[in-house]
mmCIF file of C-alpha atoms in Angstrom:
data_model
loop_
_atom_site.group_PDB
_atom_site.id
_atom_site.type_symbol
_atom_site.label_atom_id
_atom_site.label_comp_id
_atom_site.label_asym_id
_atom_site.label_seq_id
_atom_site.Cartn_x
_atom_site.Cartn_y
_atom_site.Cartn_z
ATOM 1 C CA MET G 1 -19.841 20.401 -15.721
ATOM 2 C CA HIS G 2 -17.445 17.608 -14.828
ATOM 3 C CA ARG G 3 -18.300 14.179 -16.069
ATOM 4 C CA LYS G 4 -18.089 11.448 -13.442
ATOM 5 C CA ILE G 5 -17.062 8.128 -14.837
ATOM 6 C CA HIS G 6 -16.650 4.619 -13.418
ATOM 7 C CA ILE G 7 -13.422 2.840 -14.481
ATOM 8 C CA SER G 8 -15.447 0.971 -17.052
ATOM 9 C CA GLY G 9 -16.661 4.342 -18.282
ATOM 10 C CA LEU G 10 -13.099 5.579 -18.696
ATOM 11 C CA LEU G 11 -12.183 2.479 -20.662
ATOM 12 C CA CYS G 12 -15.227 3.121 -22.830
ATOM 13 C CA ILE G 13 -14.151 6.705 -23.519
ATOM 14 C CA ILE G 14 -10.691 5.522 -24.559
ATOM 15 C CA VAL G 15 -12.207 2.937 -26.888
ATOM 16 C CA LEU G 16 -14.520 5.536 -28.430
ATOM 17 C CA LEU G 17 -11.720 8.005 -28.978
ATOM 18 C CA ILE G 18 -9.667 5.379 -30.754
ATOM 19 C CA ALA G 19 -12.386 3.639 -32.707
ATOM 20 C CA GLY G 20 -14.701 6.586 -33.255
ATOM 21 C CA CYS G 21 -17.627 4.230 -33.742
ATOM 22 C CA SER G 22 -19.217 1.295 -31.935
ATOM 23 C CA THR G 23 -18.840 0.847 -28.182
ATOM 24 C CA PRO G 24 -17.955 -2.640 -26.905
ATOM 25 C CA ALA G 25 -19.476 -3.463 -23.538
ATOM 26 C CA PRO G 26 -16.767 -2.772 -20.937
ATOM 27 C CA PRO G 27 -16.197 -5.042 -17.937
ATOM 28 C CA GLU G 28 -17.757 -4.135 -14.634
ATOM 29 C CA ALA G 29 -14.988 -3.659 -12.083
ATOM 30 C CA THR G 30 -16.714 -5.394 -9.205
ATOM 31 C CA ALA G 31 -14.595 -7.048 -6.526
ATOM 32 C CA THR G 32 -15.296 -10.659 -5.645
ATOM 33 C CA PRO G 33 -12.209 -11.318 -3.564
ATOM 34 C CA THR G 34 -11.094 -14.370 -1.693
ATOM 35 C CA ARG G 35 -8.908 -14.472 1.373
ATOM 36 C CA THR G 36 -5.287 -15.503 1.150
ATOM 37 C CA PRO G 37 -3.702 -17.906 3.645
ATOM 38 C CA PRO G 38 -0.031 -17.340 4.560
ATOM 39 C CA PRO G 39 2.323 -18.164 1.671
ATOM 40 C CA GLN G 40 3.818 -21.611 1.658
ATOM 41 C CA GLU G 41 7.526 -22.018 2.349
ATOM 42 C CA THR G 42 8.586 -22.936 -1.159
ATOM 43 C CA ALA G 43 11.038 -21.299 -3.523
ATOM 44 C CA THR G 44 8.443 -20.146 -6.032
ATOM 45 C CA PRO G 45 4.947 -20.815 -4.701
ATOM 46 C CA ALA G 46 1.988 -19.927 -6.850
ATOM 47 C CA PRO G 47 -0.345 -17.296 -5.408
ATOM 48 C CA THR G 48 -2.703 -19.088 -3.047
ATOM 49 C CA SER G 49 -5.939 -17.425 -4.116
ATOM 50 C CA THR G 50 -7.155 -15.447 -7.055
ATOM 51 C CA PRO G 51 -9.849 -12.785 -7.179
ATOM 52 C CA THR G 52 -12.299 -13.239 -9.986
ATOM 53 C CA PRO G 53 -10.359 -11.849 -12.965
ATOM 54 C CA LEU G 54 -11.878 -9.049 -14.988
ATOM 55 C CA PRO G 55 -12.021 -9.578 -18.748
ATOM 56 C CA PRO G 56 -9.768 -7.024 -20.387
ATOM 57 C CA THR G 57 -11.198 -4.510 -22.823
ATOM 58 C CA PRO G 58 -8.461 -4.298 -25.480
ATOM 59 C CA THR G 59 -8.431 -1.184 -27.608
ATOM 60 C CA THR G 60 -6.678 -2.913 -30.486
ATOM 61 C CA THR G 61 -5.639 -6.347 -31.616
ATOM 62 C CA ALA G 62 -3.020 -5.159 -34.062
ATOM 63 C CA ALA G 63 0.219 -7.097 -33.832
ATOM 64 C CA PRO G 64 3.003 -5.110 -32.131
ATOM 65 C CA THR G 65 6.182 -4.325 -33.991
ATOM 66 C CA GLU G 66 8.975 -6.860 -34.028
ATOM 67 C CA ALA G 67 11.088 -4.662 -31.729
ATOM 68 C CA VAL G 68 8.364 -4.653 -29.098
ATOM 69 C CA LEU G 69 8.311 -8.453 -28.961
ATOM 70 C CA GLU G 70 12.054 -8.803 -28.397
ATOM 71 C CA VAL G 71 11.825 -9.035 -24.638
ATOM 72 C CA THR G 72 13.397 -12.390 -23.739
ATOM 73 C CA PRO G 73 16.143 -12.553 -22.919
ATOM 74 C CA PHE G 74 17.482 -9.078 -22.269
ATOM 75 C CA PRO G 75 21.183 -8.562 -22.969
ATOM 76 C CA PRO G 76 23.133 -9.008 -19.713
ATOM 77 C CA ASP G 77 23.899 -5.276 -19.511
ATOM 78 C CA VAL G 78 20.256 -4.159 -19.835
ATOM 79 C CA ASN G 79 18.346 -3.566 -16.614
ATOM 80 C CA PRO G 80 15.201 -5.745 -16.801
ATOM 81 C CA LEU G 81 13.340 -3.370 -14.461
ATOM 82 C CA THR G 82 13.895 -0.267 -16.589
ATOM 83 C CA GLY G 83 14.943 -1.467 -20.052
ATOM 84 C CA GLU G 84 18.026 0.775 -19.805
ATOM 85 C CA LYS G 85 21.533 -0.193 -20.881
ATOM 86 C CA MET G 86 23.985 -0.101 -17.969
ATOM 87 C CA GLU G 87 27.668 0.826 -18.048
ATOM 88 C CA SER G 88 28.523 -2.835 -17.634
ATOM 89 C CA ALA G 89 26.780 -6.144 -17.061
ATOM 90 C CA GLU G 90 28.520 -6.454 -13.679
ATOM 91 C CA VAL G 91 26.330 -3.668 -12.276
ATOM 92 C CA LEU G 92 23.391 -6.074 -12.457
ATOM 93 C CA ASP G 93 25.218 -9.001 -10.837
ATOM 94 C CA ARG G 94 23.558 -8.265 -7.512
ATOM 95 C CA ILE G 95 20.248 -8.523 -5.717
ATOM 96 C CA PRO G 96 17.531 -5.867 -6.074
ATOM 97 C CA ILE G 97 16.652 -4.075 -2.848
ATOM 98 C CA ALA G 98 13.076 -3.194 -1.849
ATOM 99 C CA ILE G 99 12.618 -0.565 0.880
ATOM 100 C CA LYS G 100 9.467 0.607 2.671
ATOM 101 C CA ILE G 101 9.163 4.400 2.734
ATOM 102 C CA SER G 102 6.749 6.698 4.530
ATOM 103 C CA ASN G 103 4.564 9.160 2.637
ATOM 104 C CA SER G 104 3.314 11.085 5.652
ATOM 105 C CA PRO G 105 3.259 14.849 4.968
ATOM 106 C CA GLU G 106 5.770 15.494 7.752
ATOM 107 C CA VAL G 107 8.479 13.340 6.108
ATOM 108 C CA ARG G 108 8.363 14.996 2.679
ATOM 109 C CA PRO G 109 10.670 15.441 0.868
ATOM 110 C CA GLN G 110 11.873 11.852 1.273
ATOM 111 C CA SER G 111 15.369 10.649 0.399
ATOM 112 C CA GLY G 112 16.279 8.530 -2.614
ATOM 113 C CA LEU G 113 12.923 8.280 -4.396
ATOM 114 C CA ASN G 114 14.215 9.495 -7.763
ATOM 115 C CA SER G 115 16.848 6.741 -7.764
ATOM 116 C CA SER G 116 14.361 3.875 -7.611
ATOM 117 C CA ASP G 117 13.773 1.700 -10.656
ATOM 118 C CA LEU G 118 10.211 0.937 -9.576
ATOM 119 C CA MET G 119 7.941 2.615 -7.043
ATOM 120 C CA PHE G 120 4.667 1.209 -5.719
ATOM 121 C CA GLU G 121 2.297 3.670 -4.062
ATOM 122 C CA HIS G 122 -0.540 1.970 -2.219
ATOM 123 C CA LEU G 123 -3.295 2.619 0.269
ATOM 124 C CA ALA G 124 -2.541 1.987 3.895
ATOM 125 C CA GLU G 125 -5.104 2.590 6.626
ATOM 126 C CA GLY G 126 -7.260 5.718 6.588
ATOM 127 C CA ASN G 127 -6.573 6.368 2.870
ATOM 128 C CA ILE G 128 -3.026 7.546 3.520
ATOM 129 C CA THR G 129 -0.422 5.983 1.227
ATOM 130 C CA ARG G 130 2.984 4.389 1.590
ATOM 131 C CA PHE G 131 5.707 3.502 -0.883
ATOM 132 C CA THR G 132 7.607 0.314 -1.618
ATOM 133 C CA ALA G 133 10.635 1.256 -3.721
ATOM 134 C CA VAL G 134 12.754 -1.217 -5.692
ATOM 135 C CA PHE G 135 16.404 -0.294 -6.313
ATOM 136 C CA TYR G 136 18.542 -2.244 -8.776
ATOM 137 C CA GLY G 137 20.418 -0.038 -11.225
ATOM 138 C CA ASN G 138 21.107 2.825 -8.787
ATOM 139 C CA GLU G 139 22.344 3.084 -5.207
ATOM 140 C CA PRO G 140 21.328 6.348 -3.508
ATOM 141 C CA GLU G 141 23.362 7.232 -0.441
ATOM 142 C CA GLN G 142 20.260 7.360 1.763
ATOM 143 C CA VAL G 143 16.654 6.147 1.573
ATOM 144 C CA GLY G 144 13.811 7.017 3.906
ATOM 145 C CA SER G 145 12.292 7.627 6.155
ATOM 146 C CA VAL G 146 11.798 3.889 6.553
ATOM 147 C CA ARG G 147 8.487 2.712 7.983
ATOM 148 C CA SER G 148 6.611 -0.494 8.746
ATOM 149 C CA GLY G 149 5.666 -3.128 6.206
ATOM 150 C CA ARG G 150 2.199 -4.061 4.968
ATOM 151 C CA LEU G 151 0.656 -7.126 3.345
ATOM 152 C CA ILE G 152 1.555 -5.882 -0.146
ATOM 153 C CA ASP G 153 5.179 -6.378 0.891
ATOM 154 C CA LEU G 154 4.677 -10.112 0.788
ATOM 155 C CA GLU G 155 4.212 -9.665 -2.976
ATOM 156 C CA VAL G 156 6.406 -6.852 -4.323
ATOM 157 C CA PRO G 157 9.829 -8.186 -3.201
ATOM 158 C CA ALA G 158 8.867 -11.677 -4.430
ATOM 159 C CA MET G 159 8.200 -10.319 -7.947
ATOM 160 C CA TYR G 160 11.739 -8.995 -8.296
ATOM 161 C CA GLY G 161 13.795 -11.418 -6.195
ATOM 162 C CA ALA G 162 14.545 -8.559 -3.795
ATOM 163 C CA LEU G 163 15.755 -8.326 -0.243
ATOM 164 C CA PHE G 164 13.159 -6.305 1.684
ATOM 165 C CA GLY G 165 14.179 -3.644 4.209
ATOM 166 C CA TYR G 166 11.569 -2.112 6.503
ATOM 167 C CA SER G 167 10.962 -0.990 10.081
ATOM 168 C CA GLY G 168 8.718 -3.419 11.895
ATOM 169 C CA SER G 169 5.117 -4.414 11.309
ATOM 170 C CA SER G 170 1.942 -5.321 13.134
ATOM 171 C CA ALA G 171 1.846 -8.712 14.817
ATOM 172 C CA GLY G 172 -0.291 -10.217 12.057
ATOM 173 C CA VAL G 173 1.894 -8.980 9.214
ATOM 174 C CA LYS G 174 5.008 -10.061 11.103
ATOM 175 C CA GLU G 175 3.645 -13.582 11.401
ATOM 176 C CA ARG G 176 2.795 -13.689 7.676
ATOM 177 C CA ILE G 177 6.342 -12.571 6.847
ATOM 178 C CA ARG G 178 7.856 -15.112 9.236
ATOM 179 C CA ASN G 179 5.901 -17.889 7.493
ATOM 180 C CA SER G 180 6.736 -16.693 3.975
ATOM 181 C CA ASP G 181 9.340 -17.973 1.540
ATOM 182 C CA MET G 182 11.215 -14.651 1.942
ATOM 183 C CA PHE G 183 12.112 -15.353 5.572
ATOM 184 C CA PRO G 184 14.788 -15.183 6.847
ATOM 185 C CA ASP G 185 17.334 -14.543 4.090
ATOM 186 C CA TYR G 186 15.388 -11.887 2.179
ATOM 187 C CA ILE G 187 14.072 -9.964 5.196
ATOM 188 C CA ALA G 188 15.862 -7.093 6.947
ATOM 189 C CA ALA G 189 14.032 -5.398 9.802
ATOM 190 C CA PRO G 190 14.561 -4.464 13.440
ATOM 191 C CA ASP G 191 11.651 -6.854 14.126
ATOM 192 C CA PHE G 192 14.055 -9.687 13.382
ATOM 193 C CA GLY G 193 17.179 -8.283 14.992
ATOM 194 C CA VAL G 194 18.592 -6.289 12.067
ATOM 195 C CA GLY G 195 19.646 -2.895 13.404
ATOM 196 C CA GLN G 196 22.776 -0.800 12.992
ATOM 197 C CA PRO G 197 24.632 -0.360 10.687
ATOM 198 C CA TYR G 198 21.916 -1.488 8.281
ATOM 199 C CA PHE G 199 19.401 0.962 9.748
ATOM 200 C CA TYR G 200 20.338 4.226 11.390
ATOM 201 C CA ARG G 201 18.697 7.311 12.856
ATOM 202 C CA VAL G 202 18.995 10.782 11.344
ATOM 203 C CA PRO G 203 17.319 13.112 13.852
ATOM 204 C CA GLN G 204 15.735 16.175 12.283
ATOM 205 C CA GLU G 205 14.243 19.110 14.095
ATOM 206 C CA GLY G 206 10.474 19.011 14.096
ATOM 207 C CA LYS G 207 10.225 15.366 13.034
ATOM 208 C CA ALA G 208 8.873 12.668 15.331
ATOM 209 C CA PHE G 209 11.191 9.810 16.289
ATOM 210 C CA GLU G 210 9.345 7.292 14.097
ATOM 211 C CA HIS G 211 10.187 9.389 11.025
ATOM 212 C CA THR G 212 13.970 9.401 11.542
ATOM 213 C CA LEU G 213 14.982 5.867 10.469
ATOM 214 C CA PHE G 214 16.980 5.485 7.235
ATOM 215 C CA THR G 215 18.901 2.890 5.274
ATOM 216 C CA ASN G 216 20.324 2.508 1.747
ATOM 217 C CA PRO G 217 20.798 -0.251 -0.833
ATOM 218 C CA THR G 218 24.564 -0.414 -0.246
ATOM 219 C CA VAL G 219 24.363 -1.449 3.405
ATOM 220 C CA LEU G 220 21.466 -3.831 2.765
ATOM 221 C CA ARG G 221 23.481 -5.530 0.019
ATOM 222 C CA GLN G 222 26.263 -6.005 2.563
ATOM 223 C CA LEU G 223 23.734 -7.944 4.603
ATOM 224 C CA ALA G 224 22.800 -9.912 1.479
ATOM 225 C CA ASP G 225 26.495 -10.712 1.028
ATOM 226 C CA GLU G 226 26.669 -12.077 4.558
ATOM 227 C CA ARG G 227 23.650 -14.254 3.834
ATOM 228 C CA GLU G 228 25.090 -15.329 0.457
ATOM 229 C CA VAL G 229 22.050 -14.140 -1.503
ATOM 230 C CA ASN G 230 23.577 -11.129 -3.255
ATOM 231 C CA THR G 231 23.246 -12.523 -6.769
ATOM 232 C CA ARG G 232 21.516 -11.567 -10.021
ATOM 233 C CA PRO G 233 17.912 -12.878 -10.024
ATOM 234 C CA GLU G 234 16.467 -14.997 -12.787
ATOM 235 C CA PHE G 235 13.252 -13.403 -14.011
ATOM 236 C CA PRO G 236 10.857 -15.915 -15.629
ATOM 237 C CA ARG G 237 8.598 -13.116 -16.937
ATOM 238 C CA LEU G 238 9.728 -9.728 -18.210
ATOM 239 C CA MET G 239 8.096 -6.411 -18.929
ATOM 240 C CA THR G 240 8.318 -5.059 -22.465
ATOM 241 C CA PHE G 241 10.170 -1.821 -23.273
ATOM 242 C CA SER G 242 10.360 0.248 -26.439
ATOM 243 C CA GLU G 243 11.642 3.730 -27.250
ATOM 244 C CA ALA G 244 8.928 4.051 -29.896
ATOM 245 C CA PRO G 245 5.850 5.957 -28.644
ATOM 246 C CA LEU G 246 2.643 4.001 -28.188
ATOM 247 C CA GLU G 247 0.465 3.757 -31.260
ATOM 248 C CA GLY G 248 -3.173 4.599 -30.682
ATOM 249 C CA GLY G 249 -2.727 6.060 -27.204
ATOM 250 C CA ILE G 250 -5.041 8.856 -26.087
ATOM 251 C CA PRO G 251 -3.354 12.208 -25.302
ATOM 252 C CA VAL G 252 -3.239 13.042 -21.591
ATOM 253 C CA THR G 253 -1.508 16.083 -20.111
ATOM 254 C CA TYR G 254 -2.494 15.670 -16.454
ATOM 255 C CA PHE G 255 -4.064 13.148 -14.111
ATOM 256 C CA GLU G 256 -4.353 12.696 -10.381
ATOM 257 C CA ILE G 257 -5.154 9.877 -7.990
ATOM 258 C CA ASN G 258 -7.055 11.317 -5.062
ATOM 259 C CA TYR G 259 -6.206 8.820 -2.311
ATOM 260 C CA LEU G 260 -6.777 11.412 0.427
ATOM 261 C CA ARG G 261 -7.479 14.970 -0.694
ATOM 262 C CA ASN G 262 -4.978 17.580 0.500
ATOM 263 C CA VAL G 263 -2.849 14.860 2.118
ATOM 264 C CA CYS G 264 -2.065 12.048 -0.324
ATOM 265 C CA THR G 265 -3.200 13.148 -3.777
ATOM 266 C CA ALA G 266 -0.734 11.942 -6.415
ATOM 267 C CA GLU G 267 -0.659 14.391 -9.335
ATOM 268 C CA TRP G 268 1.179 13.778 -12.605
ATOM 269 C CA THR G 269 1.794 16.375 -15.340
ATOM 270 C CA TYR G 270 3.428 15.509 -18.630
ATOM 271 C CA ASP G 271 6.480 17.596 -19.532
ATOM 272 C CA ALA G 272 6.941 17.384 -23.294
ATOM 273 C CA THR G 273 10.450 18.865 -23.129
ATOM 274 C CA SER G 274 11.867 16.073 -20.976
ATOM 275 C CA GLY G 275 9.389 13.433 -22.140
ATOM 276 C CA ARG G 276 8.674 12.554 -18.515
ATOM 277 C CA TRP G 277 5.848 12.806 -15.977
ATOM 278 C CA GLN G 278 6.424 15.255 -13.122
ATOM 279 C CA ARG G 279 4.875 14.647 -9.718
ATOM 280 C CA LYS G 280 3.101 16.784 -7.191
ATOM 281 C CA THR G 281 1.601 15.511 -3.963
ATOM 282 C CA ALA G 282 -1.386 17.397 -2.541
ATOM 283 C CA GLY G 283 -0.662 20.334 -4.824
ATOM 284 C CA VAL G 284 3.022 20.705 -3.941
ATOM 285 C CA ALA G 285 5.944 19.685 -6.149
ATOM 286 C CA HIS G 286 7.213 16.407 -4.685
ATOM 287 C CA LYS G 287 11.008 16.493 -4.496
ATOM 288 C CA ASP G 288 13.866 14.184 -3.597
ATOM 289 C CA TYR G 289 15.601 15.425 -0.450
ATOM 290 C CA LEU G 290 19.019 14.270 -1.685
ATOM 291 C CA THR G 291 18.977 16.319 -4.888
ATOM 292 C CA GLY G 292 16.197 18.870 -4.470
ATOM 293 C CA GLU G 293 14.844 17.753 -7.855
ATOM 294 C CA THR G 294 11.175 17.099 -8.592
ATOM 295 C CA LEU G 295 10.205 13.437 -8.757
ATOM 296 C CA THR G 296 9.699 12.263 -12.330
ATOM 297 C CA ALA G 297 8.826 9.027 -14.079
ATOM 298 C CA ALA G 298 9.149 7.674 -17.593
ATOM 299 C CA ASN G 299 5.982 5.635 -16.983
ATOM 300 C CA VAL G 300 3.089 5.880 -14.556
ATOM 301 C CA VAL G 301 0.888 2.783 -14.398
ATOM 302 C CA ILE G 302 -2.478 2.696 -12.628
ATOM 303 C CA VAL G 303 -2.987 -0.892 -11.477
ATOM 304 C CA TYR G 304 -6.525 -1.911 -10.515
ATOM 305 C CA ALA G 305 -6.577 -4.787 -8.015
ATOM 306 C CA SER G 306 -8.912 -6.195 -5.408
ATOM 307 C CA HIS G 307 -8.395 -4.491 -2.014
ATOM 308 C CA VAL G 308 -9.715 -6.506 0.937
ATOM 309 C CA GLU G 309 -9.614 -5.718 4.643
ATOM 310 C CA SER G 310 -7.846 -8.606 6.378
ATOM 311 C CA ASP G 311 -8.283 -9.825 9.945
ATOM 312 C CA ILE G 312 -5.025 -8.069 10.889
ATOM 313 C CA TRP G 313 -5.222 -4.882 12.945
ATOM 314 C CA GLU G 314 -2.980 -1.888 12.290
ATOM 315 C CA GLU G 315 -2.679 0.885 14.870
ATOM 316 C CA MET G 316 -2.875 4.379 13.398
ATOM 317 C CA ILE G 317 -0.674 6.505 15.645
ATOM 318 C CA GLY G 318 -1.495 9.633 13.667
ATOM 319 C CA ASP G 319 -5.242 9.012 13.740
ATOM 320 C CA ARG G 320 -5.838 9.344 17.501
ATOM 321 C CA GLY G 321 -4.541 5.844 18.094
ATOM 322 C CA ARG G 322 -7.450 4.202 16.282
ATOM 323 C CA TRP G 323 -7.098 0.629 15.088
ATOM 324 C CA LYS G 324 -7.964 -0.332 11.522
ATOM 325 C CA HIS G 325 -7.854 -3.512 9.482
ATOM 326 C CA SER G 326 -4.760 -4.061 7.347
ATOM 327 C CA ILE G 327 -5.569 -4.042 3.627
ATOM 328 C CA GLU G 328 -4.639 -7.022 1.466
ATOM 329 C CA ILE G 329 -3.985 -5.900 -2.118
ATOM 330 C CA GLN G 330 -4.402 -8.997 -4.254
ATOM 331 C CA LEU G 331 -1.618 -8.636 -6.803
ATOM 332 C CA TRP G 332 -2.099 -11.934 -8.551
ATOM 333 C CA GLY G 333 -4.234 -13.157 -11.415
ATOM 334 C CA THR G 334 -5.222 -10.313 -13.720
ATOM 335 C CA GLY G 335 -6.983 -6.958 -13.705
ATOM 336 C CA PRO G 336 -7.404 -3.677 -15.596
ATOM 337 C CA VAL G 337 -4.471 -1.327 -16.127
ATOM 338 C CA LEU G 338 -3.829 2.126 -17.549
ATOM 339 C CA VAL G 339 -0.302 2.832 -18.824
ATOM 340 C CA PHE G 340 0.745 6.487 -19.123
ATOM 341 C CA ARG G 341 3.888 7.332 -21.121
ATOM 342 C CA ASP G 342 4.961 9.991 -23.602
ATOM 343 C CA GLY G 343 1.854 12.067 -22.887
ATOM 344 C CA VAL G 344 -0.650 9.362 -23.823
ATOM 345 C CA VAL G 345 -2.557 6.602 -22.032
ATOM 346 C CA GLN G 346 -3.128 3.018 -23.172
ATOM 347 C CA ASN G 347 -5.644 0.756 -21.459
ATOM 348 C CA GLY G 348 -5.296 -2.984 -21.146
ATOM 349 C CA TYR G 349 -4.765 -5.561 -18.429
ATOM 350 C CA TRP G 350 -2.018 -6.742 -16.095
ATOM 351 C CA GLU G 351 -1.028 -10.345 -15.365
ATOM 352 C CA ARG G 352 0.796 -12.167 -12.584
ATOM 353 C CA HIS G 353 0.122 -15.896 -12.376
ATOM 354 C CA GLU G 354 3.155 -17.108 -10.418
ATOM 355 C CA ARG G 355 4.632 -15.725 -7.235
ATOM 356 C CA ASN G 356 8.013 -14.957 -8.818
ATOM 357 C CA HIS G 357 6.464 -13.245 -11.857
ATOM 358 C CA MET G 358 6.685 -9.477 -12.104
ATOM 359 C CA LEU G 359 3.634 -7.598 -13.364
ATOM 360 C CA THR G 360 3.324 -7.577 -17.148
ATOM 361 C CA PHE G 361 0.948 -5.469 -19.254
ATOM 362 C CA TRP G 362 -1.080 -6.444 -22.294
ATOM 363 C CA VAL G 363 -3.503 -5.040 -24.853
ATOM 364 C CA SER G 364 -4.521 -8.598 -25.711
ATOM 365 C CA GLU G 365 -2.948 -12.029 -25.504
ATOM 366 C CA GLY G 366 0.479 -11.969 -27.141
ATOM 367 C CA HIS G 367 0.369 -8.195 -27.591
ATOM 368 C CA PRO G 368 2.203 -6.471 -24.730
ATOM 369 C CA ILE G 369 2.021 -2.790 -23.825
ATOM 370 C CA PRO G 370 5.626 -1.554 -24.024
ATOM 371 C CA LEU G 371 6.901 0.727 -21.309
ATOM 372 C CA LYS G 372 9.280 3.572 -22.089
ATOM 373 C CA PRO G 373 12.834 2.742 -20.949
ATOM 374 C CA GLY G 374 13.315 4.334 -17.550
ATOM 375 C CA ASN G 375 11.724 4.252 -14.119
ATOM 376 C CA THR G 376 8.079 3.397 -13.451
ATOM 377 C CA TRP G 377 5.637 4.429 -10.733
ATOM 378 C CA PHE G 378 2.817 1.986 -10.003
ATOM 379 C CA GLN G 379 -0.297 3.611 -8.555
ATOM 380 C CA MET G 380 -2.298 0.850 -6.859
ATOM 381 C CA VAL G 381 -6.075 1.443 -6.737
ATOM 382 C CA PRO G 382 -9.141 -0.673 -5.844
ATOM 383 C CA LEU G 383 -11.282 -2.184 -8.591
ATOM 384 C CA ASP G 384 -14.187 0.223 -8.063
ATOM 385 C CA THR G 385 -12.058 3.345 -8.400
ATOM 386 C CA THR G 386 -14.004 6.051 -10.214
ATOM 387 C CA SER G 387 -12.792 8.748 -12.566
ATOM 388 C CA GLU G 388 -13.938 12.054 -13.945
ATOM 389 C CA GLU G 389 -12.734 14.145 -16.837
ATOM 390 C CA ILE G 390 -11.629 17.524 -15.493
ATOM 391 C CA GLU G 391 -10.843 19.041 -18.883
ATOM 392 C CA GLU G 392 -9.919 17.547 -22.193
ATOM 393 C CA GLY G 393 -6.905 15.307 -21.608
ATOM 394 C CA GLN G 394 -7.082 15.674 -17.818
ATOM 395 C CA PHE G 395 -8.514 13.097 -15.407
ATOM 396 C CA ARG G 396 -9.128 12.622 -11.705
ATOM 397 C CA PHE G 397 -9.222 9.120 -10.206
ATOM 398 C CA THR G 398 -10.815 8.545 -6.806
ATOM 399 C CA PRO G 399 -9.957 5.201 -5.185
ATOM 400 C CA LYS G 400 -13.041 3.349 -3.938
ATOM 401 C CA GLY G 401 -14.003 -0.234 -3.366
ATOM 402 C CA VAL G 402 -11.960 -1.541 -0.440
ATOM 403 C CA VAL G 403 -13.936 -4.595 0.626
ATOM 404 C CA PRO G 404 -14.744 -4.356 4.361
ATOM 405 C CA PHE G 405 -13.612 -7.138 6.667
ATOM 406 C CA GLY G 406 -16.086 -9.990 6.804
ATOM 407 C CA HIS G 407 -17.712 -9.260 3.432
#
């Protein structure tokens, strides 16, 4: 019989497996969100509201190795988003590019996903998911299909000093973007008059018109050049990277995040030969259209954050034209996290206290969770997401806990 577990239950299991004895009381992942007014027009505004943070449940307080703590500053030729050494420091003397990408079944396989440094998969309306990809070290020749932005895209580009390319948005999201510190220099969208050559159509037989828009980091950086913002960002907070495997992690061979069964289920299997996680979506190997290769990641990080329905309406063209509230994913403050790398999982907490801070991951204060050098996929889930153990070392996560509008 499968065991159904709340997130706090999963954290408990991990603690028990490591400690083999007493069970500390885990935190209850209950959402007590607050609403967020539009960001202020300042260079580095602090997040304007914070959901009640959840106390982390560290699995260890052992001091990390000296190598793990050497995170600031990175050498100029090391990519701060992947921890990888580049051919030259000049490669990083440019702006990161964030691009909004569809994950509708009819657009798979998408273009350019395997070239991203960071990928955020998040709930949109109706439990379908979309991607926000961040490109810094690599420049694929094509990325897409490009779709409309969501409220999370007020946060992700700000973390990495990125120019954000996307294809329109609802009226409410558009107004939030217009009033943000990213507008106008760090925004590229047809909504604001940015069309060809920065965005272009690639018609494909059997694909609806809305799924045929593409772009790439090269052309968007040309736009950044014109706006005189194509420069290396200064990152006040940095993730930690280490080639050394995690100590004390619990072995995991497979896990899935069941956003929408048979449509948007993200499945990750560890391949010991390559030392990477391989992805399926809804039971099918998820590939990059440009290369035909399966999507892989050095790290997969499940980020628990408060999900709140905003007062913004999003039309769901593919759901009989129904209107649904846009979801605000509150990526500030702190919350639980699970870091998967090298075939193990480590639980801890994430932090982001300033708008221009990237997410960082911790076992306890001063003791970071090091990522494996390479690309990272962030799987965003609500605080009340549940889990069940399928078999030993295999888990299923079911996102739950989006706070309805008005609650």
